[in-house]
Short mmCIF file of C-alpha atoms and ligand atoms in Angstrom, two decimals:
data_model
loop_
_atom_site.label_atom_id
_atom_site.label_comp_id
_atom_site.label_asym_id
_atom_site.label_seq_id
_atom_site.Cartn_x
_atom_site.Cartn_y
_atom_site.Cartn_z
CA UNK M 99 146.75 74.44 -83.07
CA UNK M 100 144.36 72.28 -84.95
CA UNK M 101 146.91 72.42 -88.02
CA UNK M 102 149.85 70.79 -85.21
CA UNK M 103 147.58 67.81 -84.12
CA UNK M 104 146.73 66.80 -87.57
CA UNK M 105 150.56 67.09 -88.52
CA UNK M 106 150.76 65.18 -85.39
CA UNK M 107 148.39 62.15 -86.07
CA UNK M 108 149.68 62.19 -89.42
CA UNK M 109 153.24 61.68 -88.48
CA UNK M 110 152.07 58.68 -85.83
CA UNK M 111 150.32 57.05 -88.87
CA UNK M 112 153.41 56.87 -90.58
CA UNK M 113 155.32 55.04 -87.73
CA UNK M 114 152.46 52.83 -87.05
CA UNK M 115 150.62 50.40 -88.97
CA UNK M 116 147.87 48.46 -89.42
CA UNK M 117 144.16 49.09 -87.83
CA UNK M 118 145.79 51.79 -85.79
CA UNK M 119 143.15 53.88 -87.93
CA UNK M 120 140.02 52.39 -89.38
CA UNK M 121 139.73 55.35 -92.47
CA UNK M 122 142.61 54.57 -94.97
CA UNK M 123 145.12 57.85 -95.63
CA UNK M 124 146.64 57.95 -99.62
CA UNK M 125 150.30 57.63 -99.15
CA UNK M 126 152.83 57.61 -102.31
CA UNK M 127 152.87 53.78 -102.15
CA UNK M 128 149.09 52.94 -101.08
CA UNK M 129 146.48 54.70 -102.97
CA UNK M 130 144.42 54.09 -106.23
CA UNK M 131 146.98 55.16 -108.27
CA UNK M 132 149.21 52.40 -107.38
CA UNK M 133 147.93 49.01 -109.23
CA UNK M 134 147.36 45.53 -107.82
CA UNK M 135 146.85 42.35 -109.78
CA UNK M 136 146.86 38.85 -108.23
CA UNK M 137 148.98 36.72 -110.58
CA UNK M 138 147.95 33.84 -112.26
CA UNK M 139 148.11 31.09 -109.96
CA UNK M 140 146.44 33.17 -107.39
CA UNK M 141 143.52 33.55 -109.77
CA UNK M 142 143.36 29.83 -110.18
CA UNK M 143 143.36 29.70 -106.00
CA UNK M 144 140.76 32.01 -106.08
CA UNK M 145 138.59 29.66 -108.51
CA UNK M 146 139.10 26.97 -106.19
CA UNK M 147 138.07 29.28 -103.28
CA UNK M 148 134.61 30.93 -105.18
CA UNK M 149 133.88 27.16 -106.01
CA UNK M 150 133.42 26.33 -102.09
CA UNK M 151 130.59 29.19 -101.76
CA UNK M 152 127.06 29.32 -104.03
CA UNK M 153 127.54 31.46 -107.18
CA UNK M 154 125.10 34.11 -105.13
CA UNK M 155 127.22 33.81 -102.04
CA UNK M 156 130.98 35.11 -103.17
CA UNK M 157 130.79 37.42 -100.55
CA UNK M 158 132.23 34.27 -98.25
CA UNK M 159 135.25 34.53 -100.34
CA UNK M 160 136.19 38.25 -98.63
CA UNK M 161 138.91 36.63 -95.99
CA UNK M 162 140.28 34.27 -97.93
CA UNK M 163 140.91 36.33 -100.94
CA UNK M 164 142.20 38.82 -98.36
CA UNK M 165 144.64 36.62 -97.23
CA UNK M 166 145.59 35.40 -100.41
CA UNK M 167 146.09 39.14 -101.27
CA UNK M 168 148.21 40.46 -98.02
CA UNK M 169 150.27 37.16 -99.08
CA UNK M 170 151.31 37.87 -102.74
CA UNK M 171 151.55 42.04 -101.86
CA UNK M 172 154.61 41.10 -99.11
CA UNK M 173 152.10 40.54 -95.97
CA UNK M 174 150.44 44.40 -96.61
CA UNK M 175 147.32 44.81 -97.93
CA UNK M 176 146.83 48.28 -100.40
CA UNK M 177 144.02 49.65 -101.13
CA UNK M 178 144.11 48.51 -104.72
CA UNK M 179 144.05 44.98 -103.21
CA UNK M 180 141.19 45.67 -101.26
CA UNK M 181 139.13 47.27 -104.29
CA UNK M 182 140.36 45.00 -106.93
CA UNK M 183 138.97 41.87 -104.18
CA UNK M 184 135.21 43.66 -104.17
CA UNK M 185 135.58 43.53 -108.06
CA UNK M 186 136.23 39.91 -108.10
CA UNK M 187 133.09 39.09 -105.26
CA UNK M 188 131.25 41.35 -106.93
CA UNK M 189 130.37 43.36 -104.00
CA UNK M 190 130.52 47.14 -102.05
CA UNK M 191 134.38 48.06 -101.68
CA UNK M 192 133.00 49.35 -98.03
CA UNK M 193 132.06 45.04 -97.10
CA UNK M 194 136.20 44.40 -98.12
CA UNK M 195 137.43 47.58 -96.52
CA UNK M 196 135.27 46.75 -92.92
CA UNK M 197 135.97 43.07 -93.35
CA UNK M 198 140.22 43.72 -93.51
CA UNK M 199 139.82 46.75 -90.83
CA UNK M 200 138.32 44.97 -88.40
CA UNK M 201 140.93 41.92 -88.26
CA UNK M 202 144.15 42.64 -86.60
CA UNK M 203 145.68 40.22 -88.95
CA UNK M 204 145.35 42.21 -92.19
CA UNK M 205 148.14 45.15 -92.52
CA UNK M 206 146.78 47.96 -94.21
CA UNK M 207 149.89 49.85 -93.62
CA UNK M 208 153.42 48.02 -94.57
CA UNK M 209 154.92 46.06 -91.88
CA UNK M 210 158.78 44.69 -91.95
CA UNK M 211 159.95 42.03 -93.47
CA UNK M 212 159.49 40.08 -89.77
CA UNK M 213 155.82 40.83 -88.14
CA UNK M 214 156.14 39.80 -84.62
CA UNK M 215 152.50 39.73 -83.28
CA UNK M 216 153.13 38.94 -79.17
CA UNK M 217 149.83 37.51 -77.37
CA UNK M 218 148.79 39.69 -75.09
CA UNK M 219 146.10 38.26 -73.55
CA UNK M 220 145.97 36.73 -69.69
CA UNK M 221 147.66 33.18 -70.25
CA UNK M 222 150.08 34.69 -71.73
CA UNK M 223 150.59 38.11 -69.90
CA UNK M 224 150.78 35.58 -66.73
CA UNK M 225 153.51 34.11 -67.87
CA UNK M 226 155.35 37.20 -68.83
CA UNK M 227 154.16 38.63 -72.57
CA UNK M 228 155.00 41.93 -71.44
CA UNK M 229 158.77 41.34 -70.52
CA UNK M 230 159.11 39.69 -73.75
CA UNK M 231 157.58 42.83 -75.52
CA UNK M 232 159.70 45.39 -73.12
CA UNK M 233 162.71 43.12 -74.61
CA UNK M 234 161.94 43.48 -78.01
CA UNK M 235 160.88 47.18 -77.75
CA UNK M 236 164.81 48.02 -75.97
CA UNK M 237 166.16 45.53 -78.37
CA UNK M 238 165.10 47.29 -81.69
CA UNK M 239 164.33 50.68 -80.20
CA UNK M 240 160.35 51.06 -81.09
CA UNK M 241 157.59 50.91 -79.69
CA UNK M 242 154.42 48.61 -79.57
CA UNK M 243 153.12 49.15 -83.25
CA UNK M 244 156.47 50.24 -84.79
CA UNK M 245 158.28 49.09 -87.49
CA UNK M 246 162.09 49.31 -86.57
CA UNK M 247 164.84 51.57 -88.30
CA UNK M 248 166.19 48.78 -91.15
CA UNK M 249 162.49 47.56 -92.18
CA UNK M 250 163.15 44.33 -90.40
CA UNK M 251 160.46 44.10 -87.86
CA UNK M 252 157.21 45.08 -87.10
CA UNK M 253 156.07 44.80 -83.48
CA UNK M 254 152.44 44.68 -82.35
CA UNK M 255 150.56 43.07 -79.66
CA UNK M 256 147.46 40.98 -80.26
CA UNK M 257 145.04 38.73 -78.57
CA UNK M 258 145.23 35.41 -78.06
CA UNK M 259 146.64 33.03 -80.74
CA UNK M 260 145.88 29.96 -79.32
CA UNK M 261 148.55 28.47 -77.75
CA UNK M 262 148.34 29.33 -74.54
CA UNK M 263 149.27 26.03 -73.58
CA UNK M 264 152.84 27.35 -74.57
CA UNK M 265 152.59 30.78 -72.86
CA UNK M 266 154.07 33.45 -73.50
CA UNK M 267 154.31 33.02 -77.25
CA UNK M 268 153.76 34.97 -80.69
CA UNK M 269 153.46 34.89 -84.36
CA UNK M 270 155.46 36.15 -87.32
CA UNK M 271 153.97 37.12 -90.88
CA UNK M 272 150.61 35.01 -89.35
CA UNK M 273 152.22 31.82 -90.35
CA UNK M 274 155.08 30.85 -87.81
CA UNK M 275 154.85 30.54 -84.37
CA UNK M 276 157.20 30.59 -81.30
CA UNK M 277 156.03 29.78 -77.98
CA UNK M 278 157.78 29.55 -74.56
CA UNK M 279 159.29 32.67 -74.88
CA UNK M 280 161.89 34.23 -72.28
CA UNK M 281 163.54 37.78 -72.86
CA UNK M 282 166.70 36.20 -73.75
CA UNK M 283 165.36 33.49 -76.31
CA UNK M 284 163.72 36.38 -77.72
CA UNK M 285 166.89 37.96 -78.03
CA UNK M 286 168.48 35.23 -79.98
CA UNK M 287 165.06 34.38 -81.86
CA UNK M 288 165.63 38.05 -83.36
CA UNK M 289 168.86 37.49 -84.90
CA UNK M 290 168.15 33.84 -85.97
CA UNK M 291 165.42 35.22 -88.14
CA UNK M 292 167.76 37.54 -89.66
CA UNK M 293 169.80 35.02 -90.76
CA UNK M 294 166.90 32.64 -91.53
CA UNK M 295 168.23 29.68 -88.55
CA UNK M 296 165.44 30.61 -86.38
CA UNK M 297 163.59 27.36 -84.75
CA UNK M 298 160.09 27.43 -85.07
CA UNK M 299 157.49 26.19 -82.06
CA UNK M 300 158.77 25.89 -78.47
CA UNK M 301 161.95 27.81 -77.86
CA UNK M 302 162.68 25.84 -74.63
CA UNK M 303 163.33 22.44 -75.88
CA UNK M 304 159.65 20.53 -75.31
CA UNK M 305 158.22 19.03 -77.74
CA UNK M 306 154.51 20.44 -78.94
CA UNK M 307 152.74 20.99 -75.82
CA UNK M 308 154.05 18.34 -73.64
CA UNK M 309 153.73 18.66 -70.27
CA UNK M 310 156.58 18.87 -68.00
CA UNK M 311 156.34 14.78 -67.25
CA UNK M 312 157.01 14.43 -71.24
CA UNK M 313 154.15 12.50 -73.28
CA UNK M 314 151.38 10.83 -71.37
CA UNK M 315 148.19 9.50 -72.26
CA UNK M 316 144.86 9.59 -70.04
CA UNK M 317 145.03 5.80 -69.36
CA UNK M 318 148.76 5.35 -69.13
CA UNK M 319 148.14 5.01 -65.08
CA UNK M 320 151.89 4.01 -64.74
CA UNK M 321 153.48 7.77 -65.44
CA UNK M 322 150.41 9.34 -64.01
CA UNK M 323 150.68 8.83 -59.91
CA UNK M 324 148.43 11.48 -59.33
CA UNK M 325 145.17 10.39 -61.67
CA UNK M 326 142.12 10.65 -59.95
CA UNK M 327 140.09 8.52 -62.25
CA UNK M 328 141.01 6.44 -65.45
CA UNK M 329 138.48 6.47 -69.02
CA UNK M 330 137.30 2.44 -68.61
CA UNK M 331 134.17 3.53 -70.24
CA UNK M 332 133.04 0.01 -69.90
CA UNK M 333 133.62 -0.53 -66.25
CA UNK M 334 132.14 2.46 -65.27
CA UNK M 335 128.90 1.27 -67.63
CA UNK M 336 128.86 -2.18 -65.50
CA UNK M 337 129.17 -0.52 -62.27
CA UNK M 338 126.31 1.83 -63.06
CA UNK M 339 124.27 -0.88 -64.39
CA UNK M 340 125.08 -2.97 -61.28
CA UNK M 341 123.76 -0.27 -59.31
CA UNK M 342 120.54 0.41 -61.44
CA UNK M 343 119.64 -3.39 -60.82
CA UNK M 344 121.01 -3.27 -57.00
CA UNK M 345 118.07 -0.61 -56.19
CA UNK M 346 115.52 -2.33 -58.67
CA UNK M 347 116.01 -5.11 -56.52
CA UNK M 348 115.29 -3.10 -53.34
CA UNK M 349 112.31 -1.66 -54.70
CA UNK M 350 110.66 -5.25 -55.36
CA UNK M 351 111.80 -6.27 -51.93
CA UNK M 352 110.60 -3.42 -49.99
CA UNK M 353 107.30 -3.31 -51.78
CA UNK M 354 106.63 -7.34 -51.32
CA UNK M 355 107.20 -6.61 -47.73
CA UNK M 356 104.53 -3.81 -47.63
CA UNK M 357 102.08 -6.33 -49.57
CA UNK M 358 102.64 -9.27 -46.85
CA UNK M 359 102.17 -6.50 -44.15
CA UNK M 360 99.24 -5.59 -45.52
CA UNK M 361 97.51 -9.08 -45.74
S1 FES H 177 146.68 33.72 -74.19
FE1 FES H 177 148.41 33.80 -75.47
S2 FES H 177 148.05 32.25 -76.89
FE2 FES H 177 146.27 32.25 -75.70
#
């Protein structure tokens, strides 16, 4: 029985990815047998990085170097990578291993070429995240943490990414990002990264994070009929100085009267 649920977990770990498990499992292509080298220009990035930090402090350099890792090693992140980054901070290989577990943007297990990280969070799960995820899930028959049958794509849901002004959205290979998602643009946003025409940002034809009334600014009054106040710092430093002096003045008054009264 025991023997069936570790062949069990062990088969799950090799559909899934990522920090679906914290301790790290030797596979054929991830273990310390495998090598990892950044190449040359990355070690002159990593200079640049290291010089940022005190000579006593490299330890700061752990996500960077990290990043700059996952990036050269096609977005994964071996264990190699992680040992070979300890060597270069000079510190435990347990730091780099909780450092890249702990971030669900470092892939200790291979992901497909695409990495579609959906938002999951309440912005965007208002607006529909998990119809976008259903659609992808149906679309390339896996499931949330999957990598689909050709390599192509990796599915997993995150927390928010930040634009949740552009809700729902979500992130390939942590660089590109495509917001105002519907099913259907989904749909289409799947095979126009397969064939490398895919638009990056809003999929819905707005431009940034414009609102629906198209670009404003706070103290264009004329497109803005419903503004409840405009930013005329100046005016609004008069008035309050106006007001200051208006009860000074009221003070003095009321307190000469109290003085004649007394007399
Ligand atoms: S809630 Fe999705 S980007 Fe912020």
């Amino acid at each position: 029985m025991i023997q069936k649920v570790v062949q069990l977990v062990q088969r799950r770990s090799i559909q899934r990815f990522s920090s679906v498990f914290v301790a790290h499992r030797n596979r054929d292509d991830n273990s310390d047998s495998v090598p990892f080298d950044f190449t040359d220009e990355n070690y002159k990035k990593i200079e640049g990085i290291l010089s940022k930090f005190p000579s006593n402090e490299k330890k700061s350099g752990t996500i960077p170097l990290l990043m700059l890792a996952q990036k050269q090693n096609n977005n994964f992140l071996s264990l190699s990578a992680m040992k070979k980054i300890a060597k270069i901070l000079e510190i435990p290989e347990m730091d780099v291993f909780e450092t890249a577990s702990f971030y669900s943007m470092f892939n200790r297990e291979r992901v497909g070429k695409f990495h579609l990280q959906v938002c999951g969070t309440t912005p965007c799960q208002l607006c529909g995240s998990k119809d976008i995820i259903k659609a992808i899930e149906q679309q390339l028959n896996i499931k949330n943490g999957e990598t689909s049958a050709d390599g192509l794509f990796t599915l997993q849901e995150v927390e928010c990414l930040g634009a949740c002004a552009n809700a729902p959205m979500m992130q390939v290979n942590n660089e590109w990002v495509y917001e105002d998602l519907t099913p259907e643009n989904t749909l289409k946003l799947l095979e126009d990264l397969k064939n490398g025409t895919d638009k990056k940002g809003p999929q819905n034809g707005r431009k940034n994070a414009e609102g629906p009334q198209g670009r404003t600014t706070l103290q264009n009054i004329a497109n803005q009929q419903d503004i409840k106040y405009d930013r005329n710092f100046e005016a609004a430093k008069k008035e309050w100085l106006d007001q200051k002096e208006k009860e000074r003045l009221e003070a003095e008054k009321k307190k000469q009267a109290a003085q004649q009264a007394k007399k």
